[in-house]
Amino acid sequence: MIDAGIGEISQEGMTAGLMPEAVDALGIARDTVESVIYTHMHYDHIGGSQRAGQIVFPHARHVFHTREWDHWKAVDTEFGKAAQNIMRPLFDAELVDFIDADTDFLPGVTAVETFGHTPGHLTVSIISDGTRTLIGGDVSNHPFQVEHPHWSLPVDNDHEMAGQTRDRVFEKIKDTDTTFVAGHYPMPGVGKIVTDDGVRVYQPGSVPTA
């Protein structure tokens, strides 16, 4: 599993908290999930790790970059307090693991350091059956950043580093068969990074149909 979503919230116009049922619909028993790799500790990516006081994936190792926790455990802000509160049950259950470098979890599944949006942000590269996918987390929050990687949003912790990271990531996967998955792009949030008339842009994929 990669990230857990925002979890159960009540906010007008927002649909949230559906991740556990989506996993169930795939026929995956939640207690069989072995690892949850988190791209970062913003609450909209870790809040769904729990529901109604219970850990959604109770037997999984919950994996973060050590720089991420070192930062948020000491920050007295909305994001810091949320991370500290959400992380506490995971620590109490002794389910947390930390990494401090690019890490292979399975053959073809690698967590990659992509710092900037947050101090310990990770993306996850997946190579399977000849396909390549990059789970981007929040390495980029809007398609305009593909052409303009140094245009940062206020949610980036280090604007300069975030821009450098985006540029590096997009150049690496540009005009390849790599599918890019972005957490906050407009639906479907899945596409390719391509060159169009000399400009690097995001090309959205089609929405799957039942």
PDB file of C-alpha atoms in Angstrom:
ATOM      1  CA  MET A   1       0.000   0.000   0.000  1.00  0.00           C
ATOM      2  CA  ILE A   2       1.242   3.521  -0.780  1.00  0.00           C
ATOM      3  CA  ASP A   3      -0.234   6.297   1.391  1.00  0.00           C
ATOM      4  CA  ALA A   4      -3.524   6.010   3.259  1.00  0.00           C
ATOM      5  CA  GLY A   5      -5.390   9.138   2.223  1.00  0.00           C
ATOM      6  CA  ILE A   6      -6.985  11.722   4.470  1.00  0.00           C
ATOM      7  CA  GLY A   7      -9.342   9.346   6.260  1.00  0.00           C
ATOM      8  CA  GLU A   8     -12.694  10.267   7.718  1.00  0.00           C
ATOM      9  CA  ILE A   9     -13.397  13.976   7.707  1.00  0.00           C
ATOM     10  CA  SER A  10     -16.488  16.103   7.388  1.00  0.00           C
ATOM     11  CA  GLN A  11     -16.041  18.911   4.899  1.00  0.00           C
ATOM     12  CA  GLU A  12     -18.542  20.279   2.433  1.00  0.00           C
ATOM     13  CA  GLY A  13     -17.886  19.192  -1.133  1.00  0.00           C
ATOM     14  CA  MET A  14     -15.213  16.636  -0.229  1.00  0.00           C
ATOM     15  CA  THR A  15     -15.556  12.878  -0.517  1.00  0.00           C
ATOM     16  CA  ALA A  16     -13.107  11.149   1.791  1.00  0.00           C
ATOM     17  CA  GLY A  17     -12.623   8.041   3.886  1.00  0.00           C
ATOM     18  CA  LEU A  18     -13.411   5.530   1.148  1.00  0.00           C
ATOM     19  CA  MET A  19      -9.988   3.854   0.996  1.00  0.00           C
ATOM     20  CA  PRO A  20     -10.755   0.835   3.265  1.00  0.00           C
ATOM     21  CA  GLU A  21     -13.828  -0.114   1.239  1.00  0.00           C
ATOM     22  CA  ALA A  22     -11.848   0.337  -1.986  1.00  0.00           C
ATOM     23  CA  VAL A  23      -9.267  -2.139  -0.691  1.00  0.00           C
ATOM     24  CA  ASP A  24     -12.052  -4.528   0.279  1.00  0.00           C
ATOM     25  CA  ALA A  25     -13.564  -4.231  -3.202  1.00  0.00           C
ATOM     26  CA  LEU A  26     -10.250  -5.393  -4.658  1.00  0.00           C
ATOM     27  CA  GLY A  27     -10.556  -8.569  -2.609  1.00  0.00           C
ATOM     28  CA  ILE A  28      -7.583  -7.684  -0.407  1.00  0.00           C
ATOM     29  CA  ALA A  29      -7.954  -8.499   3.277  1.00  0.00           C
ATOM     30  CA  ARG A  30      -6.678  -5.507   5.262  1.00  0.00           C
ATOM     31  CA  ASP A  31      -4.910  -7.706   7.800  1.00  0.00           C
ATOM     32  CA  THR A  32      -2.823  -9.287   5.021  1.00  0.00           C
ATOM     33  CA  VAL A  33      -1.209  -6.016   3.909  1.00  0.00           C
ATOM     34  CA  GLU A  34       2.454  -6.243   4.891  1.00  0.00           C
ATOM     35  CA  SER A  35       3.758  -2.716   4.224  1.00  0.00           C
ATOM     36  CA  VAL A  36       2.340   0.783   3.871  1.00  0.00           C
ATOM     37  CA  ILE A  37       4.870   3.179   2.355  1.00  0.00           C
ATOM     38  CA  TYR A  38       4.033   6.823   3.035  1.00  0.00           C
ATOM     39  CA  THR A  39       5.241   9.530   0.674  1.00  0.00           C
ATOM     40  CA  HIS A  40       5.141  12.090   3.505  1.00  0.00           C
ATOM     41  CA  MET A  41       3.375  13.032   6.741  1.00  0.00           C
ATOM     42  CA  HIS A  42       0.860  15.648   5.628  1.00  0.00           C
ATOM     43  CA  TYR A  43      -2.435  14.602   7.189  1.00  0.00           C
ATOM     44  CA  ASP A  44      -4.172  14.069   3.850  1.00  0.00           C
ATOM     45  CA  HIS A  45      -1.741  11.215   3.182  1.00  0.00           C
ATOM     46  CA  ILE A  46      -1.576   9.580   6.630  1.00  0.00           C
ATOM     47  CA  GLY A  47      -4.973  10.305   8.213  1.00  0.00           C
ATOM     48  CA  GLY A  48      -6.539   7.237   6.653  1.00  0.00           C
ATOM     49  CA  SER A  49      -4.162   4.925   8.502  1.00  0.00           C
ATOM     50  CA  GLN A  50      -6.816   4.764  11.226  1.00  0.00           C
ATOM     51  CA  ARG A  51     -10.586   4.570  11.363  1.00  0.00           C
ATOM     52  CA  ALA A  52     -12.774   4.868  14.430  1.00  0.00           C
ATOM     53  CA  GLY A  53      -9.718   4.469  16.635  1.00  0.00           C
ATOM     54  CA  GLN A  54      -8.527   1.309  14.884  1.00  0.00           C
ATOM     55  CA  ILE A  55      -5.498   0.897  12.619  1.00  0.00           C
ATOM     56  CA  VAL A  56      -6.738   0.022   9.133  1.00  0.00           C
ATOM     57  CA  PHE A  57      -3.774  -2.242   8.294  1.00  0.00           C
ATOM     58  CA  PRO A  58      -3.030  -3.732  11.723  1.00  0.00           C
ATOM     59  CA  HIS A  59      -0.284  -6.150  10.659  1.00  0.00           C
ATOM     60  CA  ALA A  60       1.554  -3.868   8.246  1.00  0.00           C
ATOM     61  CA  ARG A  61       4.833  -2.076   8.791  1.00  0.00           C
ATOM     62  CA  HIS A  62       4.180   1.646   8.315  1.00  0.00           C
ATOM     63  CA  VAL A  63       7.234   3.093   6.576  1.00  0.00           C
ATOM     64  CA  PHE A  64       8.457   6.699   6.525  1.00  0.00           C
ATOM     65  CA  HIS A  65      11.693   8.517   5.844  1.00  0.00           C
ATOM     66  CA  THR A  66      13.481   9.367   9.075  1.00  0.00           C
ATOM     67  CA  ARG A  67      13.896  13.025   8.009  1.00  0.00           C
ATOM     68  CA  GLU A  68      10.129  13.325   7.766  1.00  0.00           C
ATOM     69  CA  TRP A  69       9.449  12.420  11.393  1.00  0.00           C
ATOM     70  CA  ASP A  70      12.500  14.316  12.656  1.00  0.00           C
ATOM     71  CA  HIS A  71      10.917  17.441  11.187  1.00  0.00           C
ATOM     72  CA  TRP A  72       7.219  17.063  12.019  1.00  0.00           C
ATOM     73  CA  LYS A  73       7.669  15.805  15.568  1.00  0.00           C
ATOM     74  CA  ALA A  74       9.201  19.175  16.467  1.00  0.00           C
ATOM     75  CA  VAL A  75       6.913  21.534  14.519  1.00  0.00           C
ATOM     76  CA  ASP A  76       4.137  23.381  16.360  1.00  0.00           C
ATOM     77  CA  THR A  77       1.874  24.013  13.358  1.00  0.00           C
ATOM     78  CA  GLU A  78      -1.354  22.541  12.005  1.00  0.00           C
ATOM     79  CA  PHE A  79       0.609  20.030   9.933  1.00  0.00           C
ATOM     80  CA  GLY A  80       2.979  19.235  12.795  1.00  0.00           C
ATOM     81  CA  LYS A  81       0.251  18.683  15.371  1.00  0.00           C
ATOM     82  CA  ALA A  82      -1.766  16.555  12.949  1.00  0.00           C
ATOM     83  CA  ALA A  83       1.241  14.372  12.147  1.00  0.00           C
ATOM     84  CA  GLN A  84       2.060  13.917  15.830  1.00  0.00           C
ATOM     85  CA  ASN A  85      -1.524  12.919  16.681  1.00  0.00           C
ATOM     86  CA  ILE A  86      -1.914  10.540  13.734  1.00  0.00           C
ATOM     87  CA  MET A  87       1.466   8.917  14.313  1.00  0.00           C
ATOM     88  CA  ARG A  88       0.915   8.237  18.021  1.00  0.00           C
ATOM     89  CA  PRO A  89      -1.281   5.105  17.616  1.00  0.00           C
ATOM     90  CA  LEU A  90       1.151   3.673  15.070  1.00  0.00           C
ATOM     91  CA  PHE A  91       4.054   4.158  17.477  1.00  0.00           C
ATOM     92  CA  ASP A  92       2.009   2.729  20.362  1.00  0.00           C
ATOM     93  CA  ALA A  93       1.352  -0.397  18.292  1.00  0.00           C
ATOM     94  CA  GLU A  94       5.069  -0.594  17.371  1.00  0.00           C
ATOM     95  CA  LEU A  95       4.255  -0.656  13.668  1.00  0.00           C
ATOM     96  CA  VAL A  96       6.559   2.137  12.432  1.00  0.00           C
ATOM     97  CA  ASP A  97       9.749   1.651  10.428  1.00  0.00           C
ATOM     98  CA  PHE A  98      12.061   4.354   9.104  1.00  0.00           C
ATOM     99  CA  ILE A  99      14.339   4.446   6.082  1.00  0.00           C
ATOM    100  CA  ASP A 100      17.140   6.926   5.398  1.00  0.00           C
ATOM    101  CA  ALA A 101      18.015   6.184   1.748  1.00  0.00           C
ATOM    102  CA  ASP A 102      16.441   4.904  -1.464  1.00  0.00           C
ATOM    103  CA  THR A 103      15.057   1.520  -0.468  1.00  0.00           C
ATOM    104  CA  ASP A 104      13.933  -1.589  -2.377  1.00  0.00           C
ATOM    105  CA  PHE A 105      10.906  -3.204  -0.722  1.00  0.00           C
ATOM    106  CA  LEU A 106      10.244  -5.857  -3.331  1.00  0.00           C
ATOM    107  CA  PRO A 107      11.821  -6.613  -6.707  1.00  0.00           C
ATOM    108  CA  GLY A 108      10.803  -3.618  -8.806  1.00  0.00           C
ATOM    109  CA  VAL A 109       9.335  -1.578  -5.926  1.00  0.00           C
ATOM    110  CA  THR A 110      11.633   1.204  -4.723  1.00  0.00           C
ATOM    111  CA  ALA A 111      11.032   4.170  -2.430  1.00  0.00           C
ATOM    112  CA  VAL A 112      13.057   7.108  -3.775  1.00  0.00           C
ATOM    113  CA  GLU A 113      14.133  10.242  -1.898  1.00  0.00           C
ATOM    114  CA  THR A 114      12.462  13.284  -3.481  1.00  0.00           C
ATOM    115  CA  PHE A 115      12.836  15.993  -0.859  1.00  0.00           C
ATOM    116  CA  GLY A 116      11.418  19.507  -1.051  1.00  0.00           C
ATOM    117  CA  HIS A 117       7.658  19.338  -0.684  1.00  0.00           C
ATOM    118  CA  THR A 118       8.497  18.029   2.778  1.00  0.00           C
ATOM    119  CA  PRO A 119      11.914  17.272   4.322  1.00  0.00           C
ATOM    120  CA  GLY A 120      11.598  13.496   3.863  1.00  0.00           C
ATOM    121  CA  HIS A 121       9.280  13.187   0.886  1.00  0.00           C
ATOM    122  CA  LEU A 122       9.381   9.910  -1.051  1.00  0.00           C
ATOM    123  CA  THR A 123       8.148   8.797  -4.436  1.00  0.00           C
ATOM    124  CA  VAL A 124       7.691   5.112  -5.234  1.00  0.00           C
ATOM    125  CA  SER A 125       8.938   3.543  -8.458  1.00  0.00           C
ATOM    126  CA  ILE A 126       7.218   0.355  -9.603  1.00  0.00           C
ATOM    127  CA  ILE A 127       8.502  -1.844 -12.427  1.00  0.00           C
ATOM    128  CA  SER A 128       6.268  -4.820 -13.195  1.00  0.00           C
ATOM    129  CA  ASP A 129       5.768  -6.997 -16.270  1.00  0.00           C
ATOM    130  CA  GLY A 130       7.555  -4.496 -18.475  1.00  0.00           C
ATOM    131  CA  THR A 131       5.561  -1.485 -17.210  1.00  0.00           C
ATOM    132  CA  ARG A 132       6.963   1.454 -15.272  1.00  0.00           C
ATOM    133  CA  THR A 133       4.957   3.598 -12.864  1.00  0.00           C
ATOM    134  CA  LEU A 134       6.010   6.430 -10.584  1.00  0.00           C
ATOM    135  CA  ILE A 135       3.742   7.127  -7.611  1.00  0.00           C
ATOM    136  CA  GLY A 136       4.466  10.816  -7.176  1.00  0.00           C
ATOM    137  CA  GLY A 137       2.855  11.614  -3.843  1.00  0.00           C
ATOM    138  CA  ASP A 138       3.083  15.406  -3.667  1.00  0.00           C
ATOM    139  CA  VAL A 139       6.309  15.844  -5.600  1.00  0.00           C
ATOM    140  CA  SER A 140       4.011  17.983  -7.777  1.00  0.00           C
ATOM    141  CA  ASN A 141       0.611  19.345  -6.790  1.00  0.00           C
ATOM    142  CA  HIS A 142      -0.547  20.815 -10.115  1.00  0.00           C
ATOM    143  CA  PRO A 143       0.058  20.035 -13.802  1.00  0.00           C
ATOM    144  CA  PHE A 144       1.442  23.528 -14.440  1.00  0.00           C
ATOM    145  CA  GLN A 145       4.514  22.485 -12.451  1.00  0.00           C
ATOM    146  CA  VAL A 146       5.529  20.050 -15.199  1.00  0.00           C
ATOM    147  CA  GLU A 147       6.340  22.959 -17.511  1.00  0.00           C
ATOM    148  CA  HIS A 148       7.239  25.309 -14.649  1.00  0.00           C
ATOM    149  CA  PRO A 149       8.800  23.132 -11.903  1.00  0.00           C
ATOM    150  CA  HIS A 150       9.974  26.134  -9.897  1.00  0.00           C
ATOM    151  CA  TRP A 151       6.460  27.509  -9.477  1.00  0.00           C
ATOM    152  CA  SER A 152       5.847  26.393  -5.906  1.00  0.00           C
ATOM    153  CA  LEU A 153       2.681  26.381  -3.843  1.00  0.00           C
ATOM    154  CA  PRO A 154       2.559  27.453  -0.170  1.00  0.00           C
ATOM    155  CA  VAL A 155       2.383  23.800   0.931  1.00  0.00           C
ATOM    156  CA  ASP A 156       5.959  23.178  -0.263  1.00  0.00           C
ATOM    157  CA  ASN A 157       8.276  23.163   2.735  1.00  0.00           C
ATOM    158  CA  ASP A 158      11.383  24.186   0.761  1.00  0.00           C
ATOM    159  CA  HIS A 159      10.383  25.959  -2.446  1.00  0.00           C
ATOM    160  CA  GLU A 160      13.820  25.913  -4.057  1.00  0.00           C
ATOM    161  CA  MET A 161      14.493  22.264  -3.311  1.00  0.00           C
ATOM    162  CA  ALA A 162      10.964  21.263  -4.357  1.00  0.00           C
ATOM    163  CA  GLY A 163      11.465  22.941  -7.724  1.00  0.00           C
ATOM    164  CA  GLN A 164      14.811  21.271  -8.289  1.00  0.00           C
ATOM    165  CA  THR A 165      13.348  17.895  -7.369  1.00  0.00           C
ATOM    166  CA  ARG A 166      10.360  18.304  -9.691  1.00  0.00           C
ATOM    167  CA  ASP A 167      12.596  19.267 -12.586  1.00  0.00           C
ATOM    168  CA  ARG A 168      14.853  16.262 -11.999  1.00  0.00           C
ATOM    169  CA  VAL A 169      11.942  13.809 -11.645  1.00  0.00           C
ATOM    170  CA  PHE A 170      10.099  15.054 -14.727  1.00  0.00           C
ATOM    171  CA  GLU A 171      13.222  15.111 -16.892  1.00  0.00           C
ATOM    172  CA  LYS A 172      13.958  11.515 -15.940  1.00  0.00           C
ATOM    173  CA  ILE A 173      10.534  10.181 -16.955  1.00  0.00           C
ATOM    174  CA  LYS A 174       9.814  12.588 -19.837  1.00  0.00           C
ATOM    175  CA  ASP A 175       9.015  10.883 -23.154  1.00  0.00           C
ATOM    176  CA  THR A 176       9.328   7.422 -21.651  1.00  0.00           C
ATOM    177  CA  ASP A 177       6.663   4.784 -21.071  1.00  0.00           C
ATOM    178  CA  THR A 178       6.550   5.677 -17.374  1.00  0.00           C
ATOM    179  CA  THR A 179       3.066   6.305 -15.997  1.00  0.00           C
ATOM    180  CA  PHE A 180       3.003   9.188 -13.519  1.00  0.00           C
ATOM    181  CA  VAL A 181       0.468   9.053 -10.681  1.00  0.00           C
ATOM    182  CA  ALA A 182      -0.182  12.373  -8.925  1.00  0.00           C
ATOM    183  CA  GLY A 183      -2.140  12.697  -5.708  1.00  0.00           C
ATOM    184  CA  HIS A 184      -3.676  16.109  -6.377  1.00  0.00           C
ATOM    185  CA  TYR A 185      -3.935  16.439 -10.163  1.00  0.00           C
ATOM    186  CA  PRO A 186      -7.426  16.625 -11.676  1.00  0.00           C
ATOM    187  CA  MET A 187      -9.057  13.279 -12.335  1.00  0.00           C
ATOM    188  CA  PRO A 188      -7.839  10.788 -13.313  1.00  0.00           C
ATOM    189  CA  GLY A 189      -4.486  11.961 -11.881  1.00  0.00           C
ATOM    190  CA  VAL A 190      -2.686   9.359 -13.987  1.00  0.00           C
ATOM    191  CA  GLY A 191      -0.798  10.137 -17.183  1.00  0.00           C
ATOM    192  CA  LYS A 192       2.527  10.677 -18.916  1.00  0.00           C
ATOM    193  CA  ILE A 193       5.134  13.420 -18.974  1.00  0.00           C
ATOM    194  CA  VAL A 194       5.733  14.256 -22.638  1.00  0.00           C
ATOM    195  CA  THR A 195       7.219  16.884 -24.923  1.00  0.00           C
ATOM    196  CA  ASP A 196       4.581  18.799 -26.881  1.00  0.00           C
ATOM    197  CA  ASP A 197       5.835  21.366 -29.405  1.00  0.00           C
ATOM    198  CA  GLY A 198       9.096  21.634 -27.481  1.00  0.00           C
ATOM    199  CA  VAL A 199       7.397  22.067 -24.097  1.00  0.00           C
ATOM    200  CA  ARG A 200       7.382  19.509 -21.267  1.00  0.00           C
ATOM    201  CA  VAL A 201       3.765  18.894 -20.265  1.00  0.00           C
ATOM    202  CA  TYR A 202       1.504  16.460 -18.452  1.00  0.00           C
ATOM    203  CA  GLN A 203      -0.651  14.290 -20.701  1.00  0.00           C
ATOM    204  CA  PRO A 204      -3.555  12.811 -18.718  1.00  0.00           C
ATOM    205  CA  GLY A 205      -4.607   9.251 -19.323  1.00  0.00           C
ATOM    206  CA  SER A 206      -8.147   8.062 -19.817  1.00  0.00           C
ATOM    207  CA  VAL A 207     -10.459   7.254 -16.937  1.00  0.00           C
ATOM    208  CA  PRO A 208     -10.967   3.478 -16.622  1.00  0.00           C
ATOM    209  CA  THR A 209     -14.510   2.278 -17.178  1.00  0.00           C
ATOM    210  CA  ALA A 210     -16.239  -0.667 -15.537  1.00  0.00           C
TER     211      ALA A 210
END
